[in-house]
PDB file of C-alpha atoms in Angstrom:
ATOM      1  CA  MET W   4      19.243  12.050  -5.443  1.00 92.00           C
ATOM      2  CA  ARG W   5      15.995  11.959  -7.517  1.00 96.00           C
ATOM      3  CA  ARG W   6      13.008  13.515  -5.873  1.00 98.00           C
ATOM      4  CA  VAL W   7       9.741  11.715  -5.098  1.00 98.00           C
ATOM      5  CA  GLY W   8       6.436  12.795  -4.987  1.00 98.00           C
ATOM      6  CA  ILE W   9       3.819  11.300  -2.392  1.00 98.00           C
ATOM      7  CA  LEU W  10       0.117  11.305  -2.826  1.00 98.00           C
ATOM      8  CA  GLY W  11      -0.848  10.884   0.926  1.00 97.00           C
ATOM      9  CA  GLY W  12      -3.494  11.584   3.339  1.00 96.00           C
ATOM     10  CA  MET W  13      -5.066   8.134   2.802  1.00 94.00           C
ATOM     11  CA  GLY W  14      -4.708   7.815   5.960  1.00 88.00           C
ATOM     12  CA  PRO W  15      -2.638  10.689   7.328  1.00 93.00           C
ATOM     13  CA  GLN W  16      -0.847   8.160  10.059  1.00 91.00           C
ATOM     14  CA  ALA W  17       0.458   6.118   7.184  1.00 91.00           C
ATOM     15  CA  THR W  18       1.744   8.638   5.128  1.00 96.00           C
ATOM     16  CA  LEU W  19       3.958   9.534   8.038  1.00 96.00           C
ATOM     17  CA  LEU W  20       4.917   6.058   8.745  1.00 95.00           C
ATOM     18  CA  LEU W  21       6.191   5.719   5.224  1.00 97.00           C
ATOM     19  CA  MET W  22       8.216   8.886   5.357  1.00 98.00           C
ATOM     20  CA  GLN W  23       9.504   7.697   9.008  1.00 97.00           C
ATOM     21  CA  LYS W  24      10.264   4.374   7.235  1.00 97.00           C
ATOM     22  CA  ILE W  25      11.976   6.058   3.866  1.00 98.00           C
ATOM     23  CA  ILE W  26      14.207   7.882   6.473  1.00 97.00           C
ATOM     24  CA  ASP W  27      15.006   4.873   8.431  1.00 97.00           C
ATOM     25  CA  ALA W  28      15.941   3.075   5.047  1.00 96.00           C
ATOM     26  CA  VAL W  29      18.968   5.401   4.164  1.00 94.00           C
ATOM     27  CA  PRO W  30      22.274   5.407   5.998  1.00 91.00           C
ATOM     28  CA  ALA W  31      22.728   8.722   6.665  1.00 91.00           C
ATOM     29  CA  THR W  32      25.620  10.667   8.354  1.00 93.00           C
ATOM     30  CA  ASP W  33      23.994  14.226   7.279  1.00 96.00           C
ATOM     31  CA  ASP W  34      20.798  15.537   6.292  1.00 96.00           C
ATOM     32  CA  ALA W  35      21.960  15.793   2.797  1.00 95.00           C
ATOM     33  CA  ASP W  36      22.303  12.086   2.571  1.00 95.00           C
ATOM     34  CA  HIS W  37      18.224  11.723   2.745  1.00 96.00           C
ATOM     35  CA  ILE W  38      15.708  11.402  -0.047  1.00 97.00           C
ATOM     36  CA  PRO W  39      14.190  14.332  -1.330  1.00 97.00           C
ATOM     37  CA  LEU W  40      10.488  14.192  -0.782  1.00 98.00           C
ATOM     38  CA  LEU W  41       7.442  16.394  -2.028  1.00 98.00           C
ATOM     39  CA  VAL W  42       4.389  15.189   0.007  1.00 98.00           C
ATOM     40  CA  ASP W  43       0.743  15.810  -0.474  1.00 98.00           C
ATOM     41  CA  GLN W  44      -0.928  15.146   2.635  1.00 98.00           C
ATOM     42  CA  ASN W  45      -4.520  15.429   1.323  1.00 97.00           C
ATOM     43  CA  PRO W  46      -7.085  13.620   3.852  1.00 96.00           C
ATOM     44  CA  GLN W  47      -9.687  15.202   1.536  1.00 97.00           C
ATOM     45  CA  VAL W  48      -9.240  12.386  -1.153  1.00 97.00           C
ATOM     46  CA  PRO W  49     -12.688  11.147  -1.381  1.00 96.00           C
ATOM     47  CA  SER W  50     -13.391   7.916   0.396  1.00 92.00           C
ATOM     48  CA  ARG W  51     -12.243   4.644  -1.340  1.00 93.00           C
ATOM     49  CA  ILE W  52     -14.488   2.679   1.004  1.00 85.00           C
ATOM     50  CA  ARG W  53     -17.659   4.633   0.148  1.00 91.00           C
ATOM     51  CA  ARG W  54     -16.966   4.665  -3.470  1.00 94.00           C
ATOM     52  CA  LEU W  55     -16.035   1.119  -3.841  1.00 92.00           C
ATOM     53  CA  ILE W  56     -17.983  -0.617  -0.991  1.00 88.00           C
ATOM     54  CA  GLU W  57     -21.073   1.525  -0.494  1.00 87.00           C
ATOM     55  CA  GLY W  58     -21.363   2.886  -4.150  1.00 89.00           C
ATOM     56  CA  THR W  59     -22.366   6.261  -2.664  1.00 91.00           C
ATOM     57  CA  GLY W  60     -18.927   8.286  -2.758  1.00 88.00           C
ATOM     58  CA  GLU W  61     -17.484  10.883  -5.198  1.00 94.00           C
ATOM     59  CA  ASP W  62     -14.973   9.548  -7.648  1.00 96.00           C
ATOM     60  CA  PRO W  63     -11.440   9.690  -6.004  1.00 97.00           C
ATOM     61  CA  ALA W  64      -9.562   9.637  -9.626  1.00 97.00           C
ATOM     62  CA  PRO W  65      -9.895  13.339 -10.626  1.00 98.00           C
ATOM     63  CA  VAL W  66      -8.391  14.279  -7.048  1.00 98.00           C
ATOM     64  CA  LEU W  67      -5.355  12.083  -7.551  1.00 98.00           C
ATOM     65  CA  ALA W  68      -4.824  13.023 -10.895  1.00 98.00           C
ATOM     66  CA  ASP W  69      -4.868  16.739  -9.840  1.00 98.00           C
ATOM     67  CA  MET W  70      -2.513  15.613  -6.790  1.00 98.00           C
ATOM     68  CA  ALA W  71      -0.109  14.197  -9.190  1.00 98.00           C
ATOM     69  CA  ARG W  72      -0.104  17.123 -11.511  1.00 98.00           C
ATOM     70  CA  ARG W  73       0.593  19.213  -8.474  1.00 98.00           C
ATOM     71  CA  LEU W  74       3.458  16.957  -7.227  1.00 98.00           C
ATOM     72  CA  VAL W  75       5.159  16.740 -10.971  1.00 98.00           C
ATOM     73  CA  ALA W  76       4.872  20.434 -11.178  1.00 98.00           C
ATOM     74  CA  GLY W  77       6.700  20.917  -7.962  1.00 98.00           C
ATOM     75  CA  GLY W  78       9.765  19.022  -9.278  1.00 98.00           C
ATOM     76  CA  ALA W  79       8.484  15.489  -8.542  1.00 98.00           C
ATOM     77  CA  GLU W  80      10.469  12.933 -10.769  1.00 98.00           C
ATOM     78  CA  ALA W  81       8.416   9.736  -9.951  1.00 98.00           C
ATOM     79  CA  LEU W  82       5.351   9.440  -7.722  1.00 98.00           C
ATOM     80  CA  ALA W  83       4.426   6.824  -5.102  1.00 98.00           C
ATOM     81  CA  MET W  84       1.154   6.501  -2.852  1.00 98.00           C
ATOM     82  CA  PRO W  85       1.009   4.596   0.247  1.00 96.00           C
ATOM     83  CA  CYS W  86      -2.646   3.479  -0.213  1.00 95.00           C
ATOM     84  CA  ASN W  87      -3.326  -0.207  -1.625  1.00 95.00           C
ATOM     85  CA  THR W  88      -6.711   0.450  -2.303  1.00 94.00           C
ATOM     86  CA  ALA W  89      -6.275   3.733  -3.946  1.00 96.00           C
ATOM     87  CA  HIS W  90      -4.232   2.071  -6.442  1.00 97.00           C
ATOM     88  CA  HIS W  91      -7.483   0.904  -7.926  1.00 96.00           C
ATOM     89  CA  TYR W  92      -7.118   4.402  -9.574  1.00 97.00           C
ATOM     90  CA  ALA W  93      -3.656   4.528 -10.621  1.00 97.00           C
ATOM     91  CA  PRO W  94      -4.417   4.739 -14.677  1.00 98.00           C
ATOM     92  CA  ALA W  95      -5.991   8.008 -13.934  1.00 98.00           C
ATOM     93  CA  ILE W  96      -2.455   9.035 -12.226  1.00 98.00           C
ATOM     94  CA  ARG W  97      -0.375   7.544 -15.003  1.00 98.00           C
ATOM     95  CA  SER W  98      -2.404   9.262 -17.604  1.00 98.00           C
ATOM     96  CA  ALA W  99      -1.997  12.613 -15.934  1.00 98.00           C
ATOM     97  CA  VAL W 100       1.813  12.742 -15.863  1.00 98.00           C
ATOM     98  CA  LYS W 101       4.515  11.802 -17.922  1.00 98.00           C
ATOM     99  CA  VAL W 102       6.760  10.681 -14.797  1.00 98.00           C
ATOM    100  CA  PRO W 103       6.944   7.097 -13.558  1.00 98.00           C
ATOM    101  CA  PHE W 104       4.437   5.843 -11.013  1.00 98.00           C
ATOM    102  CA  ILE W 105       6.213   3.390  -8.585  1.00 98.00           C
ATOM    103  CA  ASP W 106       3.519   0.536  -8.432  1.00 98.00           C
ATOM    104  CA  MET W 107       3.169  -0.815  -4.810  1.00 97.00           C
ATOM    105  CA  VAL W 108       0.729  -3.352  -5.885  1.00 97.00           C
ATOM    106  CA  ASP W 109       2.763  -4.814  -8.732  1.00 97.00           C
ATOM    107  CA  LEU W 110       6.161  -5.063  -6.712  1.00 97.00           C
ATOM    108  CA  SER W 111       4.273  -6.660  -3.805  1.00 98.00           C
ATOM    109  CA  VAL W 112       2.676  -9.117  -5.979  1.00 97.00           C
ATOM    110  CA  THR W 113       5.994 -10.132  -7.664  1.00 97.00           C
ATOM    111  CA  LYS W 114       7.222 -10.598  -4.071  1.00 97.00           C
ATOM    112  CA  ALA W 115       4.217 -12.844  -2.500  1.00 97.00           C
ATOM    113  CA  ALA W 116       4.589 -14.775  -5.760  1.00 97.00           C
ATOM    114  CA  LYS W 117       7.929 -15.626  -5.159  1.00 97.00           C
ATOM    115  CA  LEU W 118       7.662 -16.524  -1.734  1.00 97.00           C
ATOM    116  CA  ALA W 119       4.348 -18.866  -2.257  1.00 97.00           C
ATOM    117  CA  GLY W 120       5.409 -20.741  -5.444  1.00 95.00           C
ATOM    118  CA  LEU W 121       3.795 -21.990  -8.215  1.00 93.00           C
ATOM    119  CA  ASP W 122       0.056 -23.348  -6.999  1.00 94.00           C
ATOM    120  CA  GLY W 123       0.520 -21.208  -4.099  1.00 95.00           C
ATOM    121  CA  GLN W 124      -1.725 -19.289  -1.627  1.00 97.00           C
ATOM    122  CA  VAL W 125      -1.451 -15.652  -0.434  1.00 98.00           C
ATOM    123  CA  GLY W 126      -3.376 -14.221   2.315  1.00 98.00           C
ATOM    124  CA  ILE W 127      -4.361 -10.577   1.646  1.00 98.00           C
ATOM    125  CA  LEU W 128      -4.967  -8.662   4.906  1.00 98.00           C
ATOM    126  CA  ALA W 129      -6.915  -5.539   3.461  1.00 96.00           C
ATOM    127  CA  SER W 130     -10.030  -3.481   3.176  1.00 92.00           C
ATOM    128  CA  PRO W 131     -12.746  -5.280   2.080  1.00 93.00           C
ATOM    129  CA  ALA W 132     -12.722  -3.102  -1.133  1.00 92.00           C
ATOM    130  CA  VAL W 133      -9.476  -4.623  -2.187  1.00 95.00           C
ATOM    131  CA  ARG W 134     -11.486  -7.978  -2.461  1.00 94.00           C
ATOM    132  CA  ARG W 135     -14.560  -6.534  -4.346  1.00 93.00           C
ATOM    133  CA  ILE W 136     -12.096  -4.806  -7.022  1.00 94.00           C
ATOM    134  CA  GLY W 137      -9.735  -7.802  -7.442  1.00 95.00           C
ATOM    135  CA  LEU W 138      -6.781  -5.571  -6.752  1.00 95.00           C
ATOM    136  CA  PHE W 139      -4.361  -8.406  -6.332  1.00 96.00           C
ATOM    137  CA  ASP W 140      -6.406 -11.289  -7.668  1.00 96.00           C
ATOM    138  CA  ALA W 141      -5.412 -11.155 -11.475  1.00 94.00           C
ATOM    139  CA  ALA W 142      -1.816 -10.129 -11.004  1.00 94.00           C
ATOM    140  CA  LEU W 143      -1.239 -13.105  -8.646  1.00 97.00           C
ATOM    141  CA  ALA W 144      -3.144 -15.583 -11.169  1.00 96.00           C
ATOM    142  CA  ARG W 145      -0.303 -14.651 -13.737  1.00 95.00           C
ATOM    143  CA  PHE W 146       2.044 -16.108 -11.675  1.00 96.00           C
ATOM    144  CA  GLY W 147      -0.178 -19.281 -10.781  1.00 97.00           C
ATOM    145  CA  VAL W 148      -0.874 -17.989  -7.158  1.00 97.00           C
ATOM    146  CA  ARG W 149      -4.324 -17.756  -5.485  1.00 97.00           C
ATOM    147  CA  ALA W 150      -5.496 -15.008  -3.293  1.00 97.00           C
ATOM    148  CA  LEU W 151      -7.221 -15.508   0.001  1.00 98.00           C
ATOM    149  CA  TYR W 152      -8.942 -13.124   1.857  1.00 97.00           C
ATOM    150  CA  PRO W 153     -10.053 -12.777   5.709  1.00 97.00           C
ATOM    151  CA  GLU W 154     -14.001 -14.292   5.755  1.00 95.00           C
ATOM    152  CA  ASP W 155     -15.084 -11.503   8.256  1.00 96.00           C
ATOM    153  CA  GLU W 156     -15.197  -8.455   6.107  1.00 94.00           C
ATOM    154  CA  ALA W 157     -17.210  -6.351   8.549  1.00 95.00           C
ATOM    155  CA  ALA W 158     -14.586  -7.012  11.124  1.00 97.00           C
ATOM    156  CA  MET W 159     -11.632  -6.038   8.857  1.00 96.00           C
ATOM    157  CA  LEU W 160     -13.553  -2.771   7.902  1.00 94.00           C
ATOM    158  CA  GLY W 161     -14.412  -1.905  11.451  1.00 95.00           C
ATOM    159  CA  ALA W 162     -10.714  -2.426  12.447  1.00 96.00           C
ATOM    160  CA  ILE W 163      -9.485  -0.223   9.655  1.00 94.00           C
ATOM    161  CA  ARG W 164     -12.249   2.696  10.761  1.00 92.00           C
ATOM    162  CA  GLN W 165     -11.231   2.277  14.351  1.00 93.00           C
ATOM    163  CA  ILE W 166      -7.175   3.055  13.472  1.00 92.00           C
ATOM    164  CA  LYS W 167      -8.462   6.258  11.208  1.00 89.00           C
ATOM    165  CA  SER W 168     -10.284   7.674  13.961  1.00 91.00           C
ATOM    166  CA  GLY W 169      -8.659   6.634  17.152  1.00 90.00           C
ATOM    167  CA  GLY W 170      -5.375   4.975  16.194  1.00 89.00           C
ATOM    168  CA  PRO W 171      -3.964   1.453  16.513  1.00 91.00           C
ATOM    169  CA  GLY W 172      -5.399   0.170  19.506  1.00 93.00           C
ATOM    170  CA  PRO W 173      -5.625  -3.182  20.821  1.00 95.00           C
ATOM    171  CA  GLU W 174      -9.235  -4.200  19.255  1.00 95.00           C
ATOM    172  CA  ALA W 175      -7.784  -3.561  15.939  1.00 95.00           C
ATOM    173  CA  GLN W 176      -4.837  -5.660  16.678  1.00 96.00           C
ATOM    174  CA  ALA W 177      -7.093  -8.415  17.903  1.00 97.00           C
ATOM    175  CA  VAL W 178      -9.241  -8.308  14.444  1.00 97.00           C
ATOM    176  CA  LEU W 179      -6.005  -8.422  12.496  1.00 97.00           C
ATOM    177  CA  ARG W 180      -4.581 -11.316  14.763  1.00 97.00           C
ATOM    178  CA  ASP W 181      -7.726 -13.316  14.057  1.00 98.00           C
ATOM    179  CA  ALA W 182      -7.659 -12.792  10.540  1.00 98.00           C
ATOM    180  CA  SER W 183      -4.296 -13.947   9.924  1.00 98.00           C
ATOM    181  CA  ASN W 184      -4.893 -17.162  12.123  1.00 98.00           C
ATOM    182  CA  GLY W 185      -7.856 -17.665   9.955  1.00 98.00           C
ATOM    183  CA  LEU W 186      -5.923 -17.349   6.692  1.00 98.00           C
ATOM    184  CA  LEU W 187      -2.968 -19.758   8.234  1.00 98.00           C
ATOM    185  CA  ARG W 188      -5.748 -22.233   8.866  1.00 97.00           C
ATOM    186  CA  ARG W 189      -7.039 -22.146   5.158  1.00 97.00           C
ATOM    187  CA  GLY W 190      -3.519 -22.910   4.134  1.00 96.00           C
ATOM    188  CA  ALA W 191      -2.171 -19.581   3.351  1.00 97.00           C
ATOM    189  CA  PHE W 192       1.273 -19.396   4.988  1.00 97.00           C
ATOM    190  CA  VAL W 193       2.426 -16.373   3.131  1.00 98.00           C
ATOM    191  CA  GLN W 194       0.351 -13.435   4.041  1.00 98.00           C
ATOM    192  CA  MET W 195       0.595  -9.754   2.881  1.00 98.00           C
ATOM    193  CA  ILE W 196      -0.523  -6.727   4.861  1.00 97.00           C
ATOM    194  CA  ALA W 197      -2.212  -4.798   1.992  1.00 97.00           C
ATOM    195  CA  CYS W 198      -3.716  -1.730   4.000  1.00 94.00           C
ATOM    196  CA  THR W 199      -1.725   0.920   5.270  1.00 91.00           C
ATOM    197  CA  GLU W 200      -4.078   1.287   8.321  1.00 92.00           C
ATOM    198  CA  PHE W 201      -2.793  -2.318   9.299  1.00 95.00           C
ATOM    199  CA  SER W 202       0.714  -1.215   8.708  1.00 94.00           C
ATOM    200  CA  LEU W 203       0.452   0.499  12.018  1.00 93.00           C
ATOM    201  CA  VAL W 204      -0.121  -2.884  13.890  1.00 94.00           C
ATOM    202  CA  THR W 205       1.935  -5.255  11.574  1.00 95.00           C
ATOM    203  CA  GLU W 206       3.131  -7.458  14.872  1.00 94.00           C
ATOM    204  CA  ALA W 207      -0.227  -8.815  15.128  1.00 96.00           C
ATOM    205  CA  THR W 208      -0.008 -11.198  12.495  1.00 97.00           C
ATOM    206  CA  ALA W 209       0.165 -14.946  13.286  1.00 96.00           C
ATOM    207  CA  LYS W 210       3.731 -15.978  14.305  1.00 94.00           C
ATOM    208  CA  GLU W 211       4.154 -18.876  12.072  1.00 96.00           C
ATOM    209  CA  VAL W 212       3.294 -17.266   8.732  1.00 97.00           C
ATOM    210  CA  VAL W 213       5.617 -15.528   6.321  1.00 97.00           C
ATOM    211  CA  ALA W 214       4.148 -11.807   6.472  1.00 97.00           C
ATOM    212  CA  PHE W 215       5.529  -8.926   4.795  1.00 98.00           C
ATOM    213  CA  ASP W 216       4.157  -5.337   4.709  1.00 98.00           C
ATOM    214  CA  THR W 217       3.234  -3.727   1.004  1.00 98.00           C
ATOM    215  CA  LEU W 218       4.567  -0.628   2.497  1.00 97.00           C
ATOM    216  CA  ASP W 219       7.842  -1.621   3.466  1.00 97.00           C
ATOM    217  CA  VAL W 220       8.176  -2.728  -0.334  1.00 98.00           C
ATOM    218  CA  LEU W 221       7.052   0.755  -1.359  1.00 98.00           C
ATOM    219  CA  VAL W 222       9.816   2.366   0.910  1.00 98.00           C
ATOM    220  CA  GLU W 223      12.366  -0.065  -0.868  1.00 97.00           C
ATOM    221  CA  ALA W 224      11.449   0.837  -4.083  1.00 97.00           C
ATOM    222  CA  ILE W 225      11.124   4.567  -3.313  1.00 98.00           C
ATOM    223  CA  ARG W 226      14.819   4.426  -2.024  1.00 97.00           C
ATOM    224  CA  ASP W 227      16.073   2.432  -5.132  1.00 96.00           C
ATOM    225  CA  PHE W 228      14.729   4.943  -7.401  1.00 97.00           C
ATOM    226  CA  ALA W 229      15.666   8.005  -5.849  1.00 97.00           C
ATOM    227  CA  THR W 230      19.080   6.478  -5.445  1.00 93.00           C
ATOM    228  CA  ALA W 231      19.631   5.030  -8.957  1.00 85.00           C
ATOM    229  CA  ARG W 232      21.064   8.184 -10.580  1.00 51.00           C
ATOM    230  CA  GLY W 233      19.537   7.232 -13.940  1.00 44.00           C
ATOM    231  CA  ARG W 234      19.360   3.377 -13.620  1.00 47.00           C
ATOM    232  CA  SER W 235      15.729   2.012 -14.477  1.00 44.00           C
ATOM    233  CA  THR W 236      13.607   0.619 -11.220  1.00 46.00           C
ATOM    234  CA  GLY W 237      11.420  -2.205 -11.168  1.00 48.00           C
ATOM    235  CA  GLY W 238       7.769  -1.211 -10.515  1.00 63.00           C
ATOM    236  CA  ALA W 239       8.012   2.235 -11.824  1.00 69.00           C
ATOM    237  CA  LYS W 240       6.099   2.797 -15.147  1.00 71.00           C
TER     238      LYS W 240
END
């Protein structure tokens, strides 16, 4: 088993969810069958929302780079990060260390493009920051796929903040359901849950869509890397 380092705390519950999903993804009969993880649960990473949406916050890049270096110094053989928006700072993480970075965005784009097909559309259920920085747009466009986003950005941001402060309540579920149905009406039959706060309420997506969680894509890639025993793994670079 190869040890994977997790840049966590964005948010804390999403990091715990990732860890639980990794445990569930391994058919284990003993403790030693599970994947070894090093987790930096750092809720003090500067706010991506304040930096990317409000334009007033501290730059998260140096903090993420320091986390990456600590994890590698502790023995991590690859890194992963259960926060879609923070992948905007992936170049800073890659430049700080020499181990692979398992890229949740690249992996999820590949899956979405296969599901949507050429000239298809993919609904992105994410923080408004993801739309502002075009995190998925250019990558999807290379596959001939267009990204669609919920129209009510304020509601999406409010739901994310609500989950961060009080957990996944019914109000946040209602926002995600409305957003998913709105994207469906606009032709997005394939949808990505691309915010790890919304990973806590995935059941709220419209029943008629083909929806997947980018966090689940990351879990599969971490499992594959950890158990590959020397073989290369897609998405790790």
